[in-house]
Amino acid sequence: MTEKFTGYDNSGYVDDRPAYVISTTHGLIVTTKLQKNEDDDDDDNNNRDFEKLTDDVHPSGLLIFNLRKQFFRMIEERKETVIYGVKSVFLIAFIVYFAFAMSEKYGTPAFPIRSNVFRGNSGFAFLFLVFFFFFIFAWERILGRTFAQWYENLPIAKYKREISKFSWVWHLFVVTAVVFYVGSTVTRARNYVSLLGIVILVLLGTIGSKYPHRIRWKTVFYSFVIQFLLATIVIRFEFGFQFFEFLGKEVSTFIHNADAGAMFVFGKTYEEHFFVFKVTSIIIFLGSIINVLYYLGVMQYIIGKIAWFMQKCLHTTAAESMTAAANIFVGMSEAPLMIMPLVPQMTISELHSVLVGGFATMAGSVLATFIFFGVPANHLIAASVMAAPGALGFAKLLLPETHQSKTTWEAVKNTPPPEQHNVIDALLTGAGHTLKICGYLIANLIAFISVLHFADATISWFFNLIHHPEINFQFLLGLIFYPFAIIIGIPISDCLLASKLIGIKVSLNEFIAYQELGRIRQLRTELILNNTFPLYLNGTLQLPNDVQMLWEDSSVVILTYALCGFANFGSMGIALATLGVFAPTRKRALVKIAPRALIGANMVSLMTASIAGLLYDAQHAVTAVTNTNFTSV
């Protein structure tokens, strides 16, 4: 509290300006209120407790100061004209640059387009971006309002409530279209086992739902429909695969910018300590960038548009929809950075959706690692994309919304920017926030993995007493997943190995599981190329006891989907650490719903695998380009 102070002399100052005091808990801070002169340039009063110098000013310097002040005053009086002029100059400069960029002599023309529109067509990509941003600008300024007014004047808009009563006709049409497509394109009877898996997973989710009477079936149904459409586009159509391959590469390229800072701080060997140096550097880099985008209002705009679309399609809220989309490209510890200011305001169901989305999806930055292991690139990308809407569906199935959300599109649209002074302050503040995340993340990961190793060793010791030391926590998880391996469409001959790989993913991590899958696939390819695979398949030749094999091609593909995601116990520690920093008051709720979210995420992976098993046919599957080291089964 600030109050007028007259009881003490302020001997530190020689003038007679009125003195003030600021009351504090431990005493009084005496200050002097300085009068603001015309040449006072300290608008923020940073020097209000200091007496101004009274030395004579330099005449030439004073002349420059006055001229500069007059110049800025003139600009302030004609602010709109000046801004219009600056924008015009930039627009003219961009038009000139665009003309040179599109010319064949000085730039990179947009046409002709090569076979893969997303590779080696930078000119066309630039042209597309220019038209895209021009459309966004025109929509926000003119087209959006015009379209809204036109729609409101349509006769159909007046009868919206009456028409909504017949929405069941649309739902029936969607179901009929999906059934017709599956029936006309799926030629192998074995694929329909996966259809049974889809039904069983939805049934189990309903039985295990915390509030089965509050499930919004429209949200659940259309999340799976979107998942089905994405699977069809990526698996069956070359354009869809190329598009998501392109997005994954571009996001990975952007994330690799963090390597420069990591190398400068930690040295060239920083990748040898992958998690401590590599992953934390990415988190700090993304946290800084995203905080700047929040300061500029960009993130609010992006979240708002995604939220609007998802609310129309799935009736999910802004924050959970944004993280679901972000998880396709960034990791589970980076995606919540997109909604940092909104996390404390989220309901339990929304937090559950964020956790399920983080556990169920795969970051674009790690896809290259798994492709290097030998995992089919097109199916890996499809799995990552399909998991996003599936995560929202299962999240709302297992823990339906029971409260009014505060992160709707309208709320996000009016979210104030961070209280930073400028872009540099926003950048540094974002970096500071993520540093705390990194500390919690490392501590939780060490704790979870160490405890799991102890559980493995303890169980193995007990079974060693009866001469079966191979049975451990990982092995028991594999047995639990054996029936699920059957229902997602994996042939019986491969189910035991498939369930073991799923158990490895859940108990340890997806890196080890995919590495083993890549090793099996590489050996399988070698046997096929030297024409010995049929001999091993019919039993004429025998593989060594320590060599594992998947005998059906569909097993490799379905497992690629089933292993996708960060749904393991170590990831639970990462997620709790990240969200706990954003919302310390919600830690208790997060810890309570995390196990349910982990189960839900694994159900998402199994659902994705079931849909892939239903649609997969080697004759229709897209084959990736071989000269990029991408292969397809």
XYZ file of C-alpha atoms in Angstrom:
633
model
C 0.000 0.000 0.000
C 1.318 3.473 -0.918
C 0.564 6.396 1.433
C 1.630 10.002 1.997
C 4.539 10.138 4.445
C 5.403 13.178 6.556
C 6.824 11.763 9.776
C 10.459 11.356 8.692
C 13.004 13.480 6.910
C 14.403 12.165 3.657
C 17.966 13.392 4.132
C 19.146 11.603 1.023
C 17.498 14.194 -1.185
C 18.151 17.957 -1.221
C 14.973 19.186 -2.921
C 11.572 19.768 -1.353
C 9.467 17.463 -3.507
C 6.760 15.516 -1.604
C 7.979 12.283 -0.081
C 6.080 8.994 -0.163
C 6.438 5.698 1.631
C 5.623 2.110 0.615
C 4.530 -0.039 3.570
C 6.018 -3.538 3.677
C 5.963 -6.417 6.099
C 9.446 -5.711 7.435
C 9.480 -1.916 7.451
C 9.117 1.211 5.344
C 10.692 2.114 2.021
C 10.968 5.872 1.679
C 10.805 7.284 -1.842
C 10.514 10.658 -3.508
C 7.933 11.473 -6.154
C 9.750 13.105 -9.044
C 8.023 15.567 -11.338
C 7.922 14.491 -14.973
C 9.688 16.947 -17.285
C 8.994 17.314 -20.982
C 12.300 15.673 -21.827
C 11.737 12.778 -19.425
C 11.958 9.614 -21.512
C 11.410 7.123 -18.669
C 7.809 6.194 -19.378
C 7.970 3.161 -17.131
C 9.302 5.167 -14.161
C 12.240 2.821 -13.706
C 14.294 5.713 -12.315
C 11.630 7.225 -10.106
C 13.682 6.746 -6.918
C 16.697 8.545 -8.298
C 17.305 12.287 -8.451
C 17.783 13.675 -11.936
C 21.106 15.214 -12.919
C 21.200 19.024 -13.123
C 24.294 19.410 -15.323
C 24.091 21.682 -18.342
C 23.048 19.930 -21.534
C 25.046 20.039 -24.759
C 23.387 22.388 -27.304
C 23.957 20.166 -30.339
C 22.714 17.112 -28.475
C 19.643 19.033 -27.333
C 18.958 20.020 -30.957
C 19.124 16.361 -32.048
C 16.886 15.373 -29.143
C 14.259 17.995 -30.034
C 14.341 17.115 -33.749
C 13.916 13.443 -32.935
C 11.020 14.250 -30.596
C 9.314 16.319 -33.274
C 9.809 13.513 -35.785
C 8.227 10.892 -33.529
C 5.407 13.272 -32.620
C 4.675 13.763 -36.317
C 4.626 9.996 -36.849
C 2.282 9.563 -33.882
C -0.116 12.175 -35.280
C -0.154 10.433 -38.665
C 0.079 6.909 -37.296
C -2.492 5.296 -39.594
C -0.942 6.850 -42.703
C 2.547 5.743 -41.691
C 1.407 2.164 -40.972
C -0.384 2.053 -44.327
C 2.753 3.304 -46.070
C 5.022 0.754 -44.364
C 2.634 -2.072 -45.230
C 2.529 -0.870 -48.829
C 6.320 -0.882 -49.066
C 6.520 -4.405 -47.667
C 3.741 -5.580 -50.006
C 5.513 -4.151 -53.060
C 8.800 -5.698 -51.947
C 7.125 -9.087 -51.480
C 5.454 -8.918 -54.912
C 8.822 -8.232 -56.512
C 10.404 -11.089 -54.541
C 7.524 -13.418 -55.460
C 7.915 -12.589 -59.151
C 11.638 -13.396 -59.037
C 11.007 -16.601 -57.017
C 8.460 -17.859 -59.557
C 10.554 -17.001 -62.618
C 12.503 -19.774 -64.324
C 15.600 -17.618 -64.798
C 16.031 -16.195 -61.285
C 14.063 -18.533 -59.035
C 12.273 -21.849 -58.664
C 9.068 -22.027 -60.734
C 6.017 -23.759 -59.313
C 5.365 -25.762 -62.463
C 5.774 -28.402 -63.777
C 5.073 -30.518 -60.695
C 7.062 -33.710 -60.264
C 5.490 -37.070 -59.465
C 5.707 -36.548 -55.696
C 4.222 -33.134 -55.058
C 5.793 -33.011 -51.582
C 9.359 -33.750 -52.622
C 11.530 -31.549 -54.856
C 8.739 -29.044 -55.588
C 9.743 -26.129 -53.359
C 8.445 -23.601 -55.877
C 4.977 -25.117 -55.835
C 5.098 -25.343 -52.022
C 5.900 -21.617 -51.815
C 3.064 -20.793 -54.227
C 0.660 -22.913 -52.169
C 1.700 -21.184 -48.922
C 1.219 -17.739 -50.479
C -2.297 -18.598 -51.642
C -3.080 -20.281 -48.325
C -2.104 -17.248 -46.236
C -3.881 -14.950 -48.693
C -7.040 -17.026 -48.258
C -6.716 -16.918 -44.449
C -6.287 -13.129 -44.564
C -9.247 -12.695 -46.909
C -11.397 -15.051 -44.826
C -10.709 -13.215 -41.566
C -11.256 -9.781 -43.101
C -14.106 -10.306 -45.572
C -15.082 -13.841 -46.597
C -15.857 -15.187 -43.131
C -18.413 -12.504 -42.267
C -19.887 -12.634 -45.769
C -20.312 -16.395 -45.601
C -21.875 -16.187 -42.122
C -24.407 -13.581 -43.286
C -25.195 -15.608 -46.404
C -25.723 -18.769 -44.367
C -27.992 -17.011 -41.862
C -30.214 -15.833 -44.717
C -30.626 -19.343 -46.119
C -33.993 -20.992 -45.458
C -32.213 -24.066 -44.085
C -30.692 -21.982 -41.261
C -34.136 -21.071 -39.966
C -35.070 -24.729 -39.572
C -31.781 -25.873 -38.012
C -33.450 -27.220 -34.862
C -36.038 -29.175 -36.819
C -33.392 -30.592 -39.162
C -31.243 -31.707 -36.202
C -34.021 -34.080 -35.215
C -33.232 -36.070 -38.348
C -29.490 -36.256 -37.695
C -29.913 -40.004 -37.356
C -30.273 -40.108 -41.134
C -26.756 -38.721 -41.520
C -25.386 -41.161 -38.936
C -27.035 -44.032 -40.774
C -25.571 -42.820 -44.053
C -22.046 -42.717 -42.547
C -22.401 -46.238 -41.163
C -23.717 -47.492 -44.508
C -20.835 -45.852 -46.394
C -18.223 -47.423 -44.106
C -19.861 -50.857 -44.320
C -20.103 -50.613 -48.105
C -16.463 -49.580 -48.487
C -15.230 -52.374 -46.214
C -17.442 -54.951 -47.886
C -16.376 -53.970 -51.397
C -12.620 -53.611 -50.784
C -11.732 -56.161 -48.091
C -11.234 -59.433 -49.926
C -9.536 -61.595 -47.275
C -11.956 -63.241 -44.846
C -9.251 -63.271 -42.161
C -9.362 -59.452 -42.037
C -12.830 -59.552 -40.494
C -11.331 -60.916 -37.269
C -10.059 -57.379 -36.749
C -13.637 -56.110 -37.079
C -14.531 -58.324 -34.129
C -11.609 -56.753 -32.257
C -13.035 -53.263 -32.844
C -16.381 -54.303 -31.363
C -14.769 -56.009 -28.351
C -12.547 -53.005 -27.569
C -15.502 -50.617 -27.640
C -17.478 -53.013 -25.431
C -14.610 -53.278 -22.917
C -14.253 -49.489 -22.899
C -17.948 -49.100 -22.151
C -17.834 -51.635 -19.311
C -14.735 -49.948 -17.843
C -16.098 -46.413 -18.223
C -16.292 -44.444 -15.004
C -19.586 -42.860 -16.026
C -21.106 -45.146 -18.705
C -24.404 -43.284 -18.427
C -22.684 -40.010 -19.476
C -20.897 -41.289 -22.592
C -21.416 -39.059 -25.625
C -21.660 -41.706 -28.315
C -21.526 -39.165 -31.108
C -18.030 -38.139 -29.993
C -16.881 -41.748 -29.688
C -18.437 -42.843 -32.984
C -17.068 -40.021 -35.120
C -13.610 -40.223 -33.565
C -13.426 -43.805 -34.851
C -14.870 -42.734 -38.217
C -12.131 -40.105 -38.578
C -9.614 -42.755 -37.550
C -10.998 -45.049 -40.259
C -10.854 -42.309 -42.905
C -7.262 -41.437 -42.026
C -6.293 -45.096 -42.207
C -7.899 -45.362 -45.637
C -6.174 -42.229 -46.932
C -2.719 -43.146 -45.664
C -2.817 -46.910 -46.290
C -4.747 -47.003 -49.560
C -3.840 -43.704 -51.287
C -0.336 -42.627 -52.281
C -1.108 -38.906 -51.951
C -2.155 -39.316 -48.312
C 0.985 -41.224 -47.443
C 3.206 -38.653 -49.178
C 1.454 -35.781 -47.403
C 1.929 -37.149 -43.879
C 5.437 -38.292 -44.727
C 6.178 -34.699 -45.739
C 4.658 -33.268 -42.542
C 6.644 -35.660 -40.382
C 9.902 -34.738 -42.103
C 9.268 -30.993 -41.850
C 8.423 -31.171 -38.152
C 11.522 -33.285 -37.553
C 13.635 -30.723 -39.441
C 12.209 -27.914 -37.322
C 12.880 -29.789 -34.079
C 16.485 -30.440 -35.137
C 17.129 -26.701 -34.732
C 17.453 -27.472 -31.035
C 20.618 -29.424 -31.848
C 22.581 -26.192 -32.395
C 21.927 -24.994 -28.847
C 22.522 -28.446 -27.364
C 25.819 -28.833 -29.202
C 27.008 -25.394 -28.070
C 26.177 -26.056 -24.409
C 26.905 -29.780 -24.057
C 29.440 -30.395 -26.835
C 29.401 -32.531 -29.969
C 28.884 -35.753 -28.019
C 25.613 -34.586 -26.456
C 23.589 -37.265 -28.277
C 25.435 -39.975 -26.360
C 23.303 -38.893 -23.386
C 20.117 -38.939 -25.471
C 17.489 -38.104 -22.908
C 19.313 -35.714 -20.598
C 20.783 -33.544 -23.348
C 18.892 -34.296 -26.576
C 15.290 -34.501 -25.364
C 15.543 -31.708 -22.800
C 17.070 -29.415 -25.439
C 14.059 -30.026 -27.675
C 11.667 -29.259 -24.809
C 13.444 -25.994 -24.006
C 13.526 -24.980 -27.677
C 9.842 -25.710 -28.280
C 8.788 -24.146 -24.984
C 10.533 -20.907 -25.929
C 9.055 -20.789 -29.427
C 5.535 -21.598 -28.263
C 5.632 -18.962 -25.522
C 6.646 -16.385 -28.136
C 3.759 -17.516 -30.348
C 1.424 -17.089 -27.374
C 2.782 -13.589 -26.817
C 2.128 -12.723 -30.466
C -1.356 -14.279 -30.389
C -0.568 -16.920 -32.999
C -1.182 -19.951 -30.778
C -4.535 -18.613 -29.637
C -5.589 -18.342 -33.283
C -4.404 -21.854 -34.203
C -5.962 -23.459 -31.134
C -9.188 -21.609 -31.759
C -9.534 -22.848 -35.334
C -8.706 -26.459 -34.439
C -11.058 -26.243 -31.482
C -13.866 -24.923 -33.682
C -13.428 -27.790 -36.143
C -13.173 -30.479 -33.453
C -16.159 -29.087 -31.576
C -18.222 -29.286 -34.745
C -17.090 -32.847 -35.521
C -16.554 -34.434 -32.105
C -17.863 -31.922 -29.554
C -14.485 -31.908 -27.805
C -12.975 -28.762 -26.337
C -10.187 -26.524 -27.560
C -7.359 -27.625 -25.291
C -7.821 -31.391 -25.617
C -8.325 -31.116 -29.372
C -5.174 -29.048 -29.808
C -2.962 -31.450 -27.880
C -4.424 -34.411 -29.777
C -3.427 -32.771 -33.064
C -0.035 -31.625 -31.761
C 0.861 -35.114 -30.554
C 1.034 -36.278 -34.174
C 4.131 -34.146 -34.673
C 5.698 -33.528 -31.249
C 6.241 -35.654 -28.166
C 4.063 -36.107 -25.114
C 6.248 -33.751 -23.077
C 6.181 -31.047 -25.771
C 2.513 -31.121 -26.836
C 1.134 -29.769 -23.507
C 3.327 -26.710 -24.056
C 0.765 -25.712 -26.688
C -1.846 -25.177 -23.976
C 0.306 -24.031 -21.049
C -2.030 -21.258 -19.798
C -5.102 -23.494 -20.082
C -3.962 -26.567 -18.107
C -4.977 -25.266 -14.626
C -8.494 -24.535 -15.932
C -9.124 -27.949 -17.485
C -11.659 -30.432 -16.144
C -10.659 -33.942 -15.052
C -12.024 -35.367 -18.289
C -9.967 -32.890 -20.339
C -6.798 -33.713 -18.416
C -7.545 -37.382 -19.030
C -7.827 -36.665 -22.771
C -4.447 -34.904 -22.737
C -2.845 -37.892 -20.997
C -4.426 -40.465 -23.329
C -3.397 -38.436 -26.375
C 0.175 -38.178 -25.154
C 0.423 -41.893 -24.369
C -1.299 -43.113 -27.550
C 0.507 -41.097 -30.225
C 4.051 -41.031 -31.547
C 6.168 -37.891 -31.975
C 7.233 -37.127 -35.526
C 10.731 -36.470 -34.227
C 11.256 -40.158 -33.324
C 9.684 -41.739 -36.407
C 13.015 -41.619 -38.240
C 14.584 -43.721 -35.492
C 12.009 -46.483 -35.867
C 12.236 -46.356 -39.659
C 15.983 -46.800 -39.230
C 15.201 -49.941 -37.216
C 13.428 -51.303 -40.307
C 9.795 -50.617 -39.361
C 7.564 -49.965 -42.437
C 7.507 -46.179 -42.875
C 4.053 -45.778 -44.397
C 2.338 -47.842 -41.704
C 4.294 -46.099 -38.946
C 3.166 -42.686 -40.186
C -0.413 -43.915 -40.565
C -0.382 -45.262 -37.011
C 0.782 -41.950 -35.579
C -1.882 -39.984 -37.461
C -4.731 -42.395 -36.712
C -4.024 -42.404 -32.989
C -4.941 -38.712 -32.527
C -8.723 -38.934 -33.082
C -8.791 -42.418 -31.562
C -7.282 -41.031 -28.358
C -10.105 -38.509 -28.029
C -12.656 -41.234 -28.606
C -11.324 -43.633 -25.988
C -10.628 -40.806 -23.531
C -14.284 -39.766 -23.661
C -15.375 -43.399 -23.540
C -13.424 -44.247 -20.372
C -13.917 -40.914 -18.580
C -16.820 -38.903 -20.040
C -17.177 -35.191 -19.401
C -19.386 -34.349 -16.409
C -18.675 -30.625 -15.994
C -18.840 -27.491 -18.092
C -15.501 -26.823 -19.770
C -13.676 -23.497 -19.492
C -11.550 -24.159 -22.583
C -14.188 -23.862 -25.281
C -13.442 -22.061 -28.516
C -14.869 -18.811 -27.146
C -12.699 -19.058 -24.012
C -9.533 -19.752 -25.969
C -10.278 -16.922 -28.366
C -10.302 -14.466 -25.459
C -7.241 -15.879 -23.666
C -4.955 -12.927 -22.800
C -1.351 -13.101 -24.011
C 1.434 -13.836 -21.482
C 2.466 -10.872 -19.347
C 5.803 -10.283 -21.000
C 7.254 -6.971 -22.141
C 8.456 -8.014 -25.585
C 9.414 -10.998 -27.754
C 12.799 -11.454 -26.051
C 11.167 -11.552 -22.622
C 8.640 -14.110 -23.905
C 11.453 -16.256 -25.335
C 13.424 -16.268 -22.086
C 10.337 -16.833 -19.941
C 9.360 -19.855 -22.031
C 12.844 -21.300 -21.662
C 12.716 -20.776 -17.900
C 9.373 -22.553 -17.568
C 10.557 -25.587 -19.490
C 13.716 -25.905 -17.401
C 11.587 -26.897 -14.423
C 9.739 -29.414 -16.601
C 13.032 -31.022 -17.619
C 14.085 -31.470 -13.997
C 10.841 -33.151 -12.967
C 10.835 -35.229 -16.128
C 14.317 -36.671 -15.548
C 13.628 -37.426 -11.875
C 10.318 -39.172 -12.577
C 11.753 -41.211 -15.433
C 14.646 -42.497 -13.304
C 12.235 -43.421 -10.509
C 9.726 -45.273 -12.725
C 12.254 -47.260 -14.764
C 14.263 -48.202 -11.670
C 11.174 -49.483 -9.856
C 10.091 -51.468 -12.933
C 13.531 -53.063 -13.149
C 13.246 -54.021 -9.494
C 9.811 -55.590 -10.153
C 11.254 -57.540 -13.101
C 14.140 -58.843 -11.028
C 11.909 -59.769 -8.076
C 9.397 -61.753 -10.156
C 12.198 -63.457 -12.067
C 13.840 -64.486 -8.753
C 10.645 -66.146 -7.525
C 10.173 -68.088 -10.759
C 13.846 -69.013 -10.799
C 13.122 -71.129 -7.712
C 11.038 -73.390 -9.960
C 13.612 -73.222 -12.795
C 11.807 -70.638 -14.969
C 13.864 -67.424 -14.619
C 12.599 -66.173 -18.014
C 9.228 -65.368 -16.430
C 9.240 -61.762 -15.261
C 6.936 -58.746 -15.221
C 7.413 -58.263 -18.951
C 6.565 -61.918 -19.666
C 3.388 -61.787 -17.562
C 2.244 -58.658 -19.394
C 2.773 -60.510 -22.648
C 0.410 -63.268 -21.487
C -2.208 -60.639 -20.620
C -2.025 -59.250 -24.144
C -2.240 -62.684 -25.829
C -6.050 -62.611 -26.307
C -5.796 -59.031 -27.584
C -3.231 -60.146 -30.158
C -5.817 -62.613 -31.434
C -8.724 -60.159 -31.709
C -6.747 -57.443 -33.521
C -6.173 -59.886 -36.370
C -2.733 -61.407 -35.806
C -2.628 -65.071 -36.957
C -2.476 -67.659 -34.166
C 1.023 -68.779 -35.194
C 2.391 -65.306 -34.428
C 0.260 -64.377 -31.412
C 2.702 -65.449 -28.679
C 5.567 -63.404 -30.100
C 3.229 -60.492 -30.873
C 1.898 -60.395 -27.305
C 5.472 -60.482 -26.001
C 6.396 -57.443 -28.111
C 3.321 -55.580 -26.852
C 4.338 -56.472 -23.292
C 7.840 -55.085 -23.939
C 6.297 -51.842 -25.171
C 4.115 -51.443 -22.075
C 6.641 -52.518 -19.449
C 9.788 -50.965 -20.951
C 9.281 -48.737 -23.987
C 8.402 -48.691 -27.655
C 12.057 -48.231 -28.691
C 13.007 -51.736 -27.597
C 9.816 -53.247 -29.048
C 10.275 -51.574 -32.438
C 13.956 -52.485 -32.497
C 13.036 -56.145 -32.048
C 10.272 -55.872 -34.671
C 12.723 -54.291 -37.118
C 15.225 -57.092 -36.509
C 12.552 -59.739 -37.164
C 11.402 -57.977 -40.318
C 14.944 -57.643 -41.646
C 15.608 -61.367 -41.125
C 12.268 -62.189 -42.735
C 13.158 -60.092 -45.795
C 16.553 -61.787 -46.099
C 14.954 -65.254 -45.996
C 12.435 -64.249 -48.651
C 15.142 -62.839 -50.924
C 17.259 -66.014 -50.753
C 14.147 -68.173 -51.268
C 14.540 -70.090 -47.994
C 11.535 -68.581 -46.204
C 9.072 -71.256 -47.477
C 11.422 -73.968 -46.209
C 11.419 -72.491 -42.714
C 7.659 -71.930 -42.913
C 6.862 -75.591 -43.708
C 9.374 -76.901 -41.156
C 11.984 -78.260 -43.585
C 14.535 -75.913 -42.020
C 14.589 -74.849 -38.386
C 15.591 -71.479 -36.970
C 17.834 -71.430 -33.870
C 15.926 -71.399 -30.581
C 16.986 -67.834 -29.769
C 15.832 -66.483 -33.167
C 12.224 -65.274 -33.335
C 10.094 -64.964 -36.472
C 6.726 -63.582 -37.574
C 5.486 -65.912 -40.282
C 2.646 -63.817 -41.735
C 3.098 -60.495 -43.532
C -0.003 -59.055 -41.873
C 1.534 -59.686 -38.424
C 4.352 -57.219 -39.104
C 1.919 -54.584 -40.332
C -0.601 -54.966 -37.499
C 2.181 -54.909 -34.889
C 3.512 -51.683 -36.381
C 0.207 -50.096 -35.352
C -0.141 -51.936 -32.048
C 3.295 -50.811 -30.829
C 2.749 -47.157 -31.794
C 2.603 -44.760 -28.876
C 4.314 -43.906 -25.609
C 1.907 -45.965 -23.503
C 4.325 -47.385 -20.932
C 5.009 -46.859 -17.253
C 8.017 -44.613 -17.831
C 5.920 -42.289 -19.979
C 3.432 -41.979 -17.144
C 6.197 -40.428 -15.062
C 7.063 -38.024 -17.882
C 3.446 -36.896 -18.315
C 2.868 -36.393 -14.601
C 6.043 -34.345 -14.352
C 5.145 -32.118 -17.302
C 1.523 -31.420 -16.419
C 2.364 -31.171 -12.722
C 4.575 -28.188 -13.458
C 1.841 -26.456 -15.465
C -0.821 -27.078 -12.825
C 0.637 -27.859 -9.362
C -2.838 -27.723 -7.823
C -4.029 -30.549 -10.097
C -1.283 -33.064 -9.248
C -3.572 -35.193 -7.100
C -6.145 -35.463 -9.882
C -3.456 -36.237 -12.467
C -1.955 -39.046 -10.389
C -5.419 -40.517 -9.877
C -6.386 -40.632 -13.576
C -2.947 -41.532 -15.012
C -3.368 -45.357 -14.749
C -6.763 -45.165 -16.447
C -5.225 -42.986 -19.186
C -2.422 -45.529 -19.674
C -4.960 -48.318 -20.160
C -6.963 -46.117 -22.521
C -3.895 -45.335 -24.616
C -3.086 -49.015 -25.054
C -6.682 -49.604 -26.106
C -6.229 -46.836 -28.696
C -3.170 -48.624 -30.083
C -5.093 -51.897 -30.241
C -8.029 -50.159 -31.941
C -5.664 -48.599 -34.494
C -4.142 -52.031 -35.115
C -7.617 -53.534 -35.540
C -8.610 -50.932 -38.131
C -5.315 -51.482 -39.953
C -5.839 -55.243 -39.811
C -9.301 -54.763 -41.284
C -8.098 -52.592 -44.168
C -4.676 -54.075 -44.875
C -4.224 -55.920 -48.108
C -0.796 -56.257 -49.686
C -2.347 -55.684 -53.120
C -3.804 -52.290 -52.135
C -1.175 -51.039 -49.662
C 0.942 -48.051 -50.661
C 4.590 -48.837 -51.304
C 7.018 -46.130 -50.198
C 9.778 -44.779 -52.387
C 12.817 -46.972 -52.022
C 15.462 -44.318 -52.580
C 14.590 -42.657 -49.295
C 15.290 -45.802 -47.288
C 11.568 -46.197 -46.668
C 10.160 -49.649 -47.278
C 6.783 -51.223 -47.122
C 5.629 -54.732 -46.499
